[in-house]
Amino acid sequence: TVTLTVNQATPAFAWPGPAAITYGTALSAAQLNAGSTVAGTFTYSPAASALLTAGSQTLTVTFTPSDSTDYSSATATTLLTVNKATAAITWPTPAAIPYGTALGATQLDATSTAAGTFTYSPAAGTALGAGAQQLTAVFTPADNLDYSTATASVSIVVNPAAPAITWPTPAAI
């Protein structure tokens, strides 16, 4: 008589490397998609719906087979690249201004969905020449780990100014 010990098998499962995502994208079945020919459940860390910071992130999966007598649990990891997001910039086209008007907050009023600062070109206080002119805003996010710098442009029309004519009342002749 011989005692034969049959050890549990480690189930084979596949987890294809996920495609890169952009910051703000929640983890979903597109990234958490391991599969096996053995029946069982997959537990992911981080879990579905998690939001990850930009950079290279490690995802972990643990496979628990339904048949725990013949199969043991197995764990695997994969790397996911989370790209920086570009913050959305809203900048309505400013109303036309007359020549000689200095640019100010009325024209340089871009906003973003993320916290940060704007740098305008031309800068506030600049008086533009008549005609269609291009304004540019560069947005520098406060969170430069997850957001990249963004740029937006709008056109502004600078109307020619009506010249002021002064004509003093002439002296009697």
Coordinates of C-alpha atoms in Angstrom, one line a residue:
T1 CA 0.0 0.0 0.0
V2 CA 1.3 3.4 -0.9
T3 CA -0.1 6.8 0.0
L4 CA -0.3 9.1 -2.9
T5 CA -0.7 12.8 -2.2
V6 CA -2.2 14.9 -4.9
N7 CA -1.5 18.6 -4.5
Q8 CA -3.8 21.3 -5.6
A9 CA -3.2 22.6 -9.1
T10 CA -2.6 26.3 -9.7
P11 CA -5.2 27.3 -12.2
A12 CA -3.9 29.0 -15.4
F13 CA -5.5 32.3 -16.2
A14 CA -4.7 35.1 -18.6
W15 CA -4.7 38.8 -18.1
P16 CA -3.8 40.8 -21.2
G17 CA -1.9 44.0 -20.5
P18 CA -4.5 46.9 -20.5
A19 CA -4.3 49.8 -22.9
A20 CA -3.3 53.2 -21.4
I21 CA -6.1 55.3 -20.0
T22 CA -6.3 59.1 -19.2
Y23 CA -6.5 60.5 -15.7
G24 CA -10.1 60.7 -14.7
T25 CA -11.1 57.5 -16.4
A26 CA -12.5 55.0 -13.9
L27 CA -11.3 51.4 -13.9
S28 CA -13.7 49.1 -15.7
A29 CA -13.9 45.7 -17.4
A30 CA -11.7 47.1 -20.2
Q31 CA -8.7 47.0 -17.7
L32 CA -10.0 44.4 -15.2
N33 CA -10.5 41.6 -17.7
A34 CA -8.6 38.5 -16.6
G35 CA -10.0 35.1 -17.7
S36 CA -9.6 31.4 -17.0
T37 CA -10.8 28.1 -18.3
V38 CA -11.4 27.1 -14.6
A39 CA -14.6 28.4 -13.0
G40 CA -14.1 30.9 -10.2
T41 CA -14.0 34.6 -9.3
F42 CA -11.6 37.4 -9.9
T43 CA -10.9 40.0 -7.2
Y44 CA -9.1 43.2 -8.4
S45 CA -7.1 45.8 -6.5
P46 CA -7.8 48.6 -7.1
A47 CA -11.4 47.7 -7.8
A48 CA -13.7 48.7 -10.6
S49 CA -14.7 52.4 -10.6
A50 CA -11.4 53.4 -8.9
L51 CA -9.7 56.6 -10.2
L52 CA -5.9 56.4 -10.4
T53 CA -3.3 59.1 -10.5
A54 CA -1.3 59.7 -13.7
G55 CA 1.8 57.5 -14.1
S56 CA 2.5 53.8 -14.1
Q57 CA 0.1 52.0 -11.8
T58 CA 0.2 48.4 -10.6
L59 CA -3.1 46.4 -10.8
T60 CA -3.5 43.1 -8.9
V61 CA -5.9 40.3 -9.5
T62 CA -6.6 37.3 -7.2
F63 CA -8.3 34.3 -8.8
T64 CA -10.3 32.1 -6.4
P65 CA -11.4 28.8 -8.1
S66 CA -14.9 27.5 -7.4
D67 CA -13.3 24.0 -6.9
S68 CA -11.1 24.8 -3.9
T69 CA -10.3 21.1 -3.4
D70 CA -8.4 20.6 -6.6
Y71 CA -7.2 24.1 -7.3
S72 CA -5.5 26.8 -5.2
S73 CA -5.9 30.5 -5.5
A74 CA -3.6 32.5 -7.8
T75 CA -2.5 36.1 -8.0
A76 CA -1.0 38.2 -10.8
T77 CA -0.1 41.8 -11.4
T78 CA 0.1 44.0 -14.4
L79 CA 1.1 47.6 -15.1
L80 CA -1.4 50.2 -16.3
T81 CA -0.2 53.5 -17.8
V82 CA -2.4 56.5 -16.7
N83 CA -1.8 59.5 -19.0
K84 CA -2.1 63.1 -17.8
A85 CA -5.4 64.7 -18.7
T86 CA -5.7 67.9 -20.6
A87 CA -7.9 70.3 -18.6
A88 CA -10.9 71.7 -20.6
I89 CA -10.7 75.4 -21.3
T90 CA -13.8 77.5 -21.9
W91 CA -13.2 80.9 -23.4
P92 CA -16.0 82.7 -25.1
T93 CA -15.2 84.9 -28.0
P94 CA -15.0 88.5 -26.6
A95 CA -17.1 91.3 -28.0
A96 CA -15.4 93.7 -30.4
I97 CA -13.6 96.6 -28.8
P98 CA -12.6 100.1 -30.2
Y99 CA -9.0 100.8 -31.0
G100 CA -7.1 102.1 -28.0
T101 CA -9.0 99.9 -25.5
A102 CA -6.6 98.1 -23.2
L103 CA -7.2 94.3 -22.8
G104 CA -8.6 93.5 -19.4
A105 CA -10.6 90.9 -17.5
T106 CA -13.6 91.3 -19.9
Q107 CA -11.5 89.9 -22.8
L108 CA -9.1 87.8 -20.9
D109 CA -11.6 85.6 -19.1
A110 CA -10.8 82.0 -19.9
T111 CA -11.9 79.3 -17.3
S112 CA -10.9 75.7 -16.8
T113 CA -12.4 72.6 -15.2
A114 CA -9.2 72.2 -13.1
A115 CA -7.6 74.6 -10.7
G116 CA -4.6 76.5 -12.0
T117 CA -3.5 79.8 -13.6
F118 CA -3.8 81.4 -17.0
T119 CA -1.1 83.4 -18.8
Y120 CA -2.4 85.5 -21.7
S121 CA -0.7 86.8 -24.8
P122 CA -1.0 89.7 -25.4
A123 CA -1.1 90.5 -21.7
A124 CA -3.6 92.6 -19.9
G125 CA -3.2 96.3 -20.4
T126 CA -2.1 95.9 -24.1
A127 CA -3.9 98.0 -26.7
L128 CA -4.2 96.1 -30.0
G129 CA -4.1 97.5 -33.5
A130 CA -7.4 97.7 -35.5
G131 CA -8.6 94.5 -37.2
A132 CA -9.0 90.9 -36.3
Q133 CA -6.5 89.9 -33.6
Q134 CA -5.6 86.5 -32.0
L135 CA -5.6 86.1 -28.2
T136 CA -3.9 83.1 -26.6
A137 CA -4.2 81.6 -23.1
V138 CA -1.8 79.1 -21.6
F139 CA -3.3 77.2 -18.7
T140 CA -0.8 75.8 -16.1
P141 CA -2.6 73.4 -13.8
A142 CA -2.1 73.4 -10.0
D143 CA -2.1 69.6 -10.2
N144 CA 0.7 69.1 -12.6
L145 CA 0.9 65.4 -11.7
D146 CA -2.4 64.5 -13.3
Y147 CA -3.0 67.4 -15.7
S148 CA -0.8 68.7 -18.6
T149 CA -0.5 72.4 -19.6
A150 CA -3.2 73.4 -22.1
T151 CA -3.5 76.3 -24.6
A152 CA -6.6 78.0 -26.1
S153 CA -7.0 80.8 -28.6
V154 CA -9.8 83.2 -29.6
S155 CA -10.1 86.0 -32.0
I156 CA -11.1 89.6 -31.1
V157 CA -12.1 92.3 -33.5
V158 CA -10.6 95.7 -32.8
N159 CA -12.7 98.4 -34.5
P160 CA -11.1 101.5 -35.8
A161 CA -11.6 104.4 -33.4
A162 CA -13.4 107.5 -34.6
P163 CA -11.0 110.3 -34.5
A164 CA -11.9 113.1 -32.1
I165 CA -12.1 116.4 -33.8
T166 CA -11.9 119.5 -31.8
W167 CA -12.6 122.9 -33.3
P168 CA -12.7 125.8 -31.0
T169 CA -15.2 128.5 -31.8
P170 CA -13.3 131.0 -34.0
A171 CA -13.0 134.6 -32.9
A172 CA -15.1 137.1 -34.7
I173 CA -13.6 138.6 -37.7

